[in-house]
PDB file of C-alpha atoms in Angstrom:
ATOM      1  CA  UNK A   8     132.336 193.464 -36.646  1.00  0.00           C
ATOM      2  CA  UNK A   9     135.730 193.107 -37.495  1.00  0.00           C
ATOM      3  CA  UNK A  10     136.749 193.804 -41.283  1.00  0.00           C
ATOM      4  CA  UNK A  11     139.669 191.579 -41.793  1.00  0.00           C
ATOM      5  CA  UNK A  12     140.208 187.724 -40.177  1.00  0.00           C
ATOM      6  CA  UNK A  13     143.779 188.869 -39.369  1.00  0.00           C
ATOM      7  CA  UNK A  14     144.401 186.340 -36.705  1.00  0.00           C
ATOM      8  CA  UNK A  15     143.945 188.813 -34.367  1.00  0.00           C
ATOM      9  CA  UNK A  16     141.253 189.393 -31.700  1.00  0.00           C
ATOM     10  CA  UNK A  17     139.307 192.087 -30.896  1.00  0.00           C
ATOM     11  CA  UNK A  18     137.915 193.019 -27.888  1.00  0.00           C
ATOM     12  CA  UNK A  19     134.519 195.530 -27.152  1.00  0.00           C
ATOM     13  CA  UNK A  20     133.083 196.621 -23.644  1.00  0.00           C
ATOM     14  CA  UNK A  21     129.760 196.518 -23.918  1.00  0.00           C
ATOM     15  CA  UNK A  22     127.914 199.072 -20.678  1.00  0.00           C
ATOM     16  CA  UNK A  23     124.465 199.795 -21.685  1.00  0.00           C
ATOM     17  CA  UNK A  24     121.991 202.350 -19.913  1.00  0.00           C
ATOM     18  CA  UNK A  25     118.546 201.706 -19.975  1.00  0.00           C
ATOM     19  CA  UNK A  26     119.173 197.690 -20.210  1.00  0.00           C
ATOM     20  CA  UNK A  27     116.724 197.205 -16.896  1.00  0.00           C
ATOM     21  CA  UNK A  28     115.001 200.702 -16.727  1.00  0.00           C
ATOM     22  CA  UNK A  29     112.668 201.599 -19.952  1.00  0.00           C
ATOM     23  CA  UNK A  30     113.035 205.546 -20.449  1.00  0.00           C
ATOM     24  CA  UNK A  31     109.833 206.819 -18.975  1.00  0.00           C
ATOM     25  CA  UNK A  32     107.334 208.650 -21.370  1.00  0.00           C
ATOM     26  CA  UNK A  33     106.123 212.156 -20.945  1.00  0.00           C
ATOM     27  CA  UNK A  34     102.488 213.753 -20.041  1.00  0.00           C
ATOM     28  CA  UNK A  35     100.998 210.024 -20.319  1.00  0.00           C
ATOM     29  CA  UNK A  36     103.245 208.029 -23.122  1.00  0.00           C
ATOM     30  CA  UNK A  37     104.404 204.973 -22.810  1.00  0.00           C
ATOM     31  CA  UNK A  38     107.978 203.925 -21.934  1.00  0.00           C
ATOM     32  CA  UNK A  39     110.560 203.430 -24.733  1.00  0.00           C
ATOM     33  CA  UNK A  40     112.335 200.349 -25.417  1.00  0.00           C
ATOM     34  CA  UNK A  41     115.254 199.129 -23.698  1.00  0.00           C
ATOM     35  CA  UNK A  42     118.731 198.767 -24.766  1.00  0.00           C
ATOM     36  CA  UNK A  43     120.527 195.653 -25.962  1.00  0.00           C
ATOM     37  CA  UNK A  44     123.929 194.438 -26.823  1.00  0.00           C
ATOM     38  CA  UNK A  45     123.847 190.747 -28.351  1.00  0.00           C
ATOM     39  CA  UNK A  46     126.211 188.758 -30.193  1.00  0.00           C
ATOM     40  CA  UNK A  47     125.545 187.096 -33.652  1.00  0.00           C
ATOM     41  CA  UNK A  48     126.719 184.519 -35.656  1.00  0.00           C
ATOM     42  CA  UNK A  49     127.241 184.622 -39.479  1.00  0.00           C
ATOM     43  CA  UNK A  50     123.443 183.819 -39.663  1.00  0.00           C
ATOM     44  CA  UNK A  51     121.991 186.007 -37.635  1.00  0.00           C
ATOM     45  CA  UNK A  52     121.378 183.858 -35.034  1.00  0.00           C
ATOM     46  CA  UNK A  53     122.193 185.076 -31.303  1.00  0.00           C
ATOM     47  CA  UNK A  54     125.251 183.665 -29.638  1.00  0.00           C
ATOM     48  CA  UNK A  55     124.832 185.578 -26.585  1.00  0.00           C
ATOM     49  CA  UNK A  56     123.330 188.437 -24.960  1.00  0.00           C
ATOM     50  CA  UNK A  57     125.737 190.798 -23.198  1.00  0.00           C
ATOM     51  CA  UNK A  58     122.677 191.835 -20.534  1.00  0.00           C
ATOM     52  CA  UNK A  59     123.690 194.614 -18.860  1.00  0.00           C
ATOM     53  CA  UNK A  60     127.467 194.453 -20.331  1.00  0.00           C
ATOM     54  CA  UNK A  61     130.506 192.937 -20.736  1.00  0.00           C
ATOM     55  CA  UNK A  62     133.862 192.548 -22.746  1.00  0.00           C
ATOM     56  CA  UNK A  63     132.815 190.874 -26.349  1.00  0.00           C
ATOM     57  CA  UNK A  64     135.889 188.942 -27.653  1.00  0.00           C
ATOM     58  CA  UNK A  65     135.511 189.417 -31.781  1.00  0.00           C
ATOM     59  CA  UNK A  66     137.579 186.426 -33.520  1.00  0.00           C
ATOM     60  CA  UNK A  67     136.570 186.698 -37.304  1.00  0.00           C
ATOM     61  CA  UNK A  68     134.599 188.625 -39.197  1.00  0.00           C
ATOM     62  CA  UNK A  69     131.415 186.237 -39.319  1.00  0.00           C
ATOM     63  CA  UNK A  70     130.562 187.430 -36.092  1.00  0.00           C
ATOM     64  CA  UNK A  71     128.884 190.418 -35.383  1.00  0.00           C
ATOM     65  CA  UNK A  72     128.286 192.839 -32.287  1.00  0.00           C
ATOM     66  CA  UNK A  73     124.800 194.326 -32.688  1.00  0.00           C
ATOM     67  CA  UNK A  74     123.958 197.322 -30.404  1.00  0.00           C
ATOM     68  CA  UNK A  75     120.338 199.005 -29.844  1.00  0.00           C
ATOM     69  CA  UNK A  76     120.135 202.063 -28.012  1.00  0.00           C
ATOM     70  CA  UNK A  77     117.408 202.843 -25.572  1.00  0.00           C
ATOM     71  CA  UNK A  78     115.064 205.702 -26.366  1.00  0.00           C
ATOM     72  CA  UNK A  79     111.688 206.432 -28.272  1.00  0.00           C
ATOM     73  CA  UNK A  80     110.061 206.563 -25.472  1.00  0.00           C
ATOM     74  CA  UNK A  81     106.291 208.478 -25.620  1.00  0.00           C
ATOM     75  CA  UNK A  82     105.180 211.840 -25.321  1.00  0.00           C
ATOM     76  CA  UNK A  83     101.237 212.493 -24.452  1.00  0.00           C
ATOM     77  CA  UNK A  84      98.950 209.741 -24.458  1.00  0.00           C
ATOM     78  CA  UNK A  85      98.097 207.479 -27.401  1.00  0.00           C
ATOM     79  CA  UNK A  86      94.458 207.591 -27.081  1.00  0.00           C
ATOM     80  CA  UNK A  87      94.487 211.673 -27.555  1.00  0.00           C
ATOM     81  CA  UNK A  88      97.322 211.473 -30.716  1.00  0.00           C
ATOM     82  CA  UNK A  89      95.759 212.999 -33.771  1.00  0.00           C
ATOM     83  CA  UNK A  90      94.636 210.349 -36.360  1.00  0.00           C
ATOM     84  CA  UNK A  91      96.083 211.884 -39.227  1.00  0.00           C
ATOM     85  CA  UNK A  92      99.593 211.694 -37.327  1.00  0.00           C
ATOM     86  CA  UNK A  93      98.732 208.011 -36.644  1.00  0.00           C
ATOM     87  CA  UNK A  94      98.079 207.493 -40.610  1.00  0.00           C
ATOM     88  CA  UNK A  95     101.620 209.398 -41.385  1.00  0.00           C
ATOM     89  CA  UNK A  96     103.088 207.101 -38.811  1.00  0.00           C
ATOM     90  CA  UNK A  97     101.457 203.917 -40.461  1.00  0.00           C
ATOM     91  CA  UNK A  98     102.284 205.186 -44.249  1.00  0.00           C
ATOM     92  CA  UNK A  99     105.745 206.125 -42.851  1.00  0.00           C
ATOM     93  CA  UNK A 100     106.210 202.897 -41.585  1.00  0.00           C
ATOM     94  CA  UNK A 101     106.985 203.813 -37.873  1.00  0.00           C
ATOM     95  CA  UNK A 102     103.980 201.377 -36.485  1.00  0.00           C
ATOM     96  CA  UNK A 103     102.281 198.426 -37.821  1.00  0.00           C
ATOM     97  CA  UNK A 104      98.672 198.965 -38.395  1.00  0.00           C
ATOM     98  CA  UNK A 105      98.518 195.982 -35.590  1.00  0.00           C
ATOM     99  CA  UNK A 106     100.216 198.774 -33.186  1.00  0.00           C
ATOM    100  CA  UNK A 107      97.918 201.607 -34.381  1.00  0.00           C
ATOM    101  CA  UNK A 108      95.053 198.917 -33.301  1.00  0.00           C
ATOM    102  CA  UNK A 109      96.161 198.331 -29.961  1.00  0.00           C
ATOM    103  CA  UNK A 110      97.820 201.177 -28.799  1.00  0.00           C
ATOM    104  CA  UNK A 111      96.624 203.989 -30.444  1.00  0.00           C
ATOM    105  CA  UNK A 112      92.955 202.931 -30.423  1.00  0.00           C
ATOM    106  CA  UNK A 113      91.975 203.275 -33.885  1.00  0.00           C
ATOM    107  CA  UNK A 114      90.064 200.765 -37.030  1.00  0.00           C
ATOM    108  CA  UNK A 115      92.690 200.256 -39.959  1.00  0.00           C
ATOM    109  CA  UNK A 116      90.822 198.799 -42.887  1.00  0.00           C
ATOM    110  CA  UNK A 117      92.249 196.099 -45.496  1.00  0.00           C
ATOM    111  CA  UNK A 118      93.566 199.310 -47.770  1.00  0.00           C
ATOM    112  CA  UNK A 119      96.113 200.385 -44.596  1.00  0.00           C
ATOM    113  CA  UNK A 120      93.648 203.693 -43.917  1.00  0.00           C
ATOM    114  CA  UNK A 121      92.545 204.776 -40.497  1.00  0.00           C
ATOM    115  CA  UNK A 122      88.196 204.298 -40.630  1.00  0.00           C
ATOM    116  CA  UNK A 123      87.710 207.964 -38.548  1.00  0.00           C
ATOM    117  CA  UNK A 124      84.640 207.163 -37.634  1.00  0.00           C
ATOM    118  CA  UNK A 125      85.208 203.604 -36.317  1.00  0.00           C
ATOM    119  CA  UNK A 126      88.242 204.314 -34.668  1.00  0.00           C
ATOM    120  CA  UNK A 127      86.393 207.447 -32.810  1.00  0.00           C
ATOM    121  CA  UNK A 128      83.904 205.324 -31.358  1.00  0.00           C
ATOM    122  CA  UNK A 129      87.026 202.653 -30.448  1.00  0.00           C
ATOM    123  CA  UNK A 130      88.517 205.495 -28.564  1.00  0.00           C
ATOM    124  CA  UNK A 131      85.349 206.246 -26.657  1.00  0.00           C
ATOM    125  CA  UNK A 132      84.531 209.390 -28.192  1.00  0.00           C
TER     126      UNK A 132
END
């Protein structure tokens, strides 16, 4: 974003990797989200999105260039990750207990706890 509204423009090239090709997992996990470069307006509503680049023109300082890098991709698969990790990640706030439902196979009651037990039998085991 710009700081000041000096009457002046300014101008960002916007050349993302990883806009069109996740970044693969390892041993089994799953791909990590793509990148993104899109323009907002003063209420965080998109103007535009950049796609796999461009040149941004910045005019004020209501609007603002928001980047997200590509990355977190996986490493093993989700089915074998520890449950206690899975509870860390869910108390950590790094998944949603919807995403510890449906990717990482396990039961998370109304308290935000992992059932063990339920969640073993989800996974197969």
């Amino acid at each position: 974003r710009k700081l000041y509204d000096d009457g002046r423009v300014a101008l960002a090239g916007m050349h993302l990797d990883g806009v069109l090709t996740p970044t693969p997992g390892l041993f089994g996990g799953l791909p990590g989200g793509p990148a993104r470069a899109v323009l907002l307006d003063t209420t965080g509503a998109e103007v535009s999105n950049l796609g796999i680049g461009g040149l941004v023109t910045l005019r004020t300082s209501a609007e603002l260039l928001e980047v997200q890098i590509a990355g977190g991709s996986g490493y093993g698969l989700p089915l074998e990750r520890p449950l206690d990790l899975v509870q860390q990640d869910l108390d950590g706030g790094y998944i949603t207990p919807a995403a510890a439902t449906e990717i990482y196979g396990c039961v998370v009651g109304p308290d935000g706890r992992i059932d063990p037990e339920a969640s073993a039998a989800r996974r197969g085991r």
